[in-house]
Amino acid sequence: MENAISVKNLYKKFGKTVALDNISFTSKEGVNIILGPNGAGKSTFLRCIIGLYKPSSGSVLVYGKRPYFDDEIRNKMALLSDNYALYDFLTVKQNLRFFGNLYKLGDSEIYKKSKKILKEMDALKFFDRKVVELSRGTKQKIAFCRAMLNDPDLLLLDEPTAFLDASSSEWIRNFILDYGRKKKTILFVTQKLDEVSRFNSRLIIMRDGRIVEDTTTYNIYNEIMKSSSILVRFARPVAISMLKRIGYKFDSMESKEVSSAKFYINSYKDVNLLIGKLIKNKAFVLGVDYIEPLVERISKGG
Ligand code: ADP
């Protein structure tokens, strides 16, 4: 099967701002993750692909067609954008019917499909509520449901779990994993390394409007977590004196006891060694946070 997306030498400028700076990219079937700090150009990239933005120069082809000019090709794709694009004055049901009708779906098919998805995300109870009354997380669920109405061959997701609780986020990640196995192409923008680690897929890193790495989720641990740092959270406060004995450099805000500490590591393998030592010293490790060092690293360009 042909590649869904083929982008060559794409530039997108807004006045003097160069949001996309010579991007060339070909998607692979399944999940393609895009990671990058704020302002890297991720949303602009998705909007060029869906056909919302016209490239300043270069070419964007989706299944061989130019999405900005070709309305038909847009029926094969969907974008869950960061602003949700739902009508506040309409109910959830009316919104889904409106957007489903644009794809020429009948009402009963729209309701059947959306009720199934909303039920699984525990959001069916909002079906007859106006969108304006909903929380950000619930709006995100509705927008996700909307994006799935036309069974898109190409699914573009802009931080789909940003405002979701843990169980809904997990549901969406599983859904994406499953969808990626059905000969679909997914372009998935996220900032969360925890999220990245749930996938075994291609990983694109963007910074300053450019693709700076085209790697895999596995390699991120090998390459990108070299001399990095992690935040370890404890269920019960632990003594600083014990942490000093462990042998890893760390930062902490307190002088006697801490409930979390930022450790400096040399490779992802140190995570295991460090946690093992902490547990041996009777620390109860609640979690490890990888997000901050990664975003720092991407921002600095290291
Ligand atoms: P990201 O999604 O990675 O956070 P964006 O694509 O939103 O990054 O933004 C990339 C750059 O383009 C930023 O400098 C942003 O301010 C600028 N930008 C994005 N959209 C617009 C727009 N519609 N008008 C003007 N500038 C924009």
mmCIF file of N, CA and C and ligand atoms in Angstrom, residues 14 17 19 37-44 53, ligand 1:
data_model
loop_
_atom_site.group_PDB
_atom_site.id
_atom_site.type_symbol
_atom_site.label_atom_id
_atom_site.label_comp_id
_atom_site.label_asym_id
_atom_site.label_seq_id
_atom_site.Cartn_x
_atom_site.Cartn_y
_atom_site.Cartn_z
ATOM 1 N N PHE A 14 4.349 32.261 9.029
ATOM 2 C CA PHE A 14 3.294 33.189 9.457
ATOM 3 C C PHE A 14 3.993 34.533 9.626
ATOM 4 N N THR A 17 7.514 34.602 11.225
ATOM 5 C CA THR A 17 7.731 33.338 11.938
ATOM 6 C C THR A 17 7.792 32.169 10.963
ATOM 7 N N ALA A 19 7.303 28.616 10.934
ATOM 8 C CA ALA A 19 6.783 27.541 11.791
ATOM 9 C C ALA A 19 7.278 26.178 11.321
ATOM 10 N N PRO A 37 9.034 20.101 21.950
ATOM 11 C CA PRO A 37 8.584 21.108 22.914
ATOM 12 C C PRO A 37 7.550 22.056 22.305
ATOM 13 N N ASN A 38 6.957 22.891 23.132
ATOM 14 C CA ASN A 38 5.996 23.873 22.646
ATOM 15 C C ASN A 38 6.635 24.749 21.580
ATOM 16 N N GLY A 39 5.874 25.035 20.551
ATOM 17 C CA GLY A 39 6.358 25.943 19.512
ATOM 18 C C GLY A 39 7.237 25.263 18.465
ATOM 19 N N ALA A 40 7.383 23.937 18.555
ATOM 20 C CA ALA A 40 8.254 23.217 17.606
ATOM 21 C C ALA A 40 7.663 23.176 16.202
ATOM 22 N N GLY A 41 6.347 23.374 16.098
ATOM 23 C CA GLY A 41 5.693 23.340 14.781
ATOM 24 C C GLY A 41 4.812 22.116 14.582
ATOM 25 N N LYS A 42 4.590 21.353 15.655
ATOM 26 C CA LYS A 42 3.848 20.095 15.537
ATOM 27 C C LYS A 42 2.409 20.315 15.048
ATOM 28 N N SER A 43 1.704 21.259 15.677
ATOM 29 C CA SER A 43 0.304 21.497 15.293
ATOM 30 C C SER A 43 0.219 22.049 13.874
ATOM 31 N N THR A 44 1.151 22.926 13.538
ATOM 32 C CA THR A 44 1.166 23.494 12.182
ATOM 33 C C THR A 44 1.360 22.375 11.161
ATOM 34 N N TYR A 53 -4.052 24.484 6.398
ATOM 35 C CA TYR A 53 -3.081 25.499 5.992
ATOM 36 C C TYR A 53 -2.516 25.169 4.619
HETATM 37 P P1 ADP B 1 3.621 23.239 18.573
HETATM 38 O O1 ADP B 1 2.351 22.574 18.129
HETATM 39 O O2 ADP B 1 4.823 22.364 18.395
HETATM 40 O O3 ADP B 1 3.531 23.782 19.967
HETATM 41 P P2 ADP B 1 2.885 25.286 16.651
HETATM 42 O O4 ADP B 1 2.780 24.585 15.352
HETATM 43 O O5 ADP B 1 1.604 25.578 17.367
HETATM 44 O O6 ADP B 1 3.891 24.492 17.603
HETATM 45 O O7 ADP B 1 3.630 26.664 16.433
HETATM 46 C C1 ADP B 1 4.860 26.795 15.732
HETATM 47 C C2 ADP B 1 5.185 28.273 15.588
HETATM 48 O O8 ADP B 1 4.276 28.885 14.649
HETATM 49 C C3 ADP B 1 5.059 29.073 16.868
HETATM 50 O O9 ADP B 1 6.065 30.052 16.861
HETATM 51 C C4 ADP B 1 3.676 29.705 16.739
HETATM 52 O O10 ADP B 1 3.603 30.904 17.469
HETATM 53 C C5 ADP B 1 3.558 29.938 15.261
HETATM 54 N N1 ADP B 1 2.139 29.848 14.780
HETATM 55 C C6 ADP B 1 1.386 28.740 14.761
HETATM 56 N N2 ADP B 1 0.176 28.984 14.223
HETATM 57 C C7 ADP B 1 0.162 30.296 13.898
HETATM 58 C C8 ADP B 1 -0.816 31.172 13.292
HETATM 59 N N3 ADP B 1 -2.010 30.717 12.906
HETATM 60 N N4 ADP B 1 -0.461 32.460 13.115
HETATM 61 C C9 ADP B 1 0.751 32.926 13.467
HETATM 62 N N5 ADP B 1 1.719 32.152 14.036
HETATM 63 C C10 ADP B 1 1.433 30.854 14.254
#
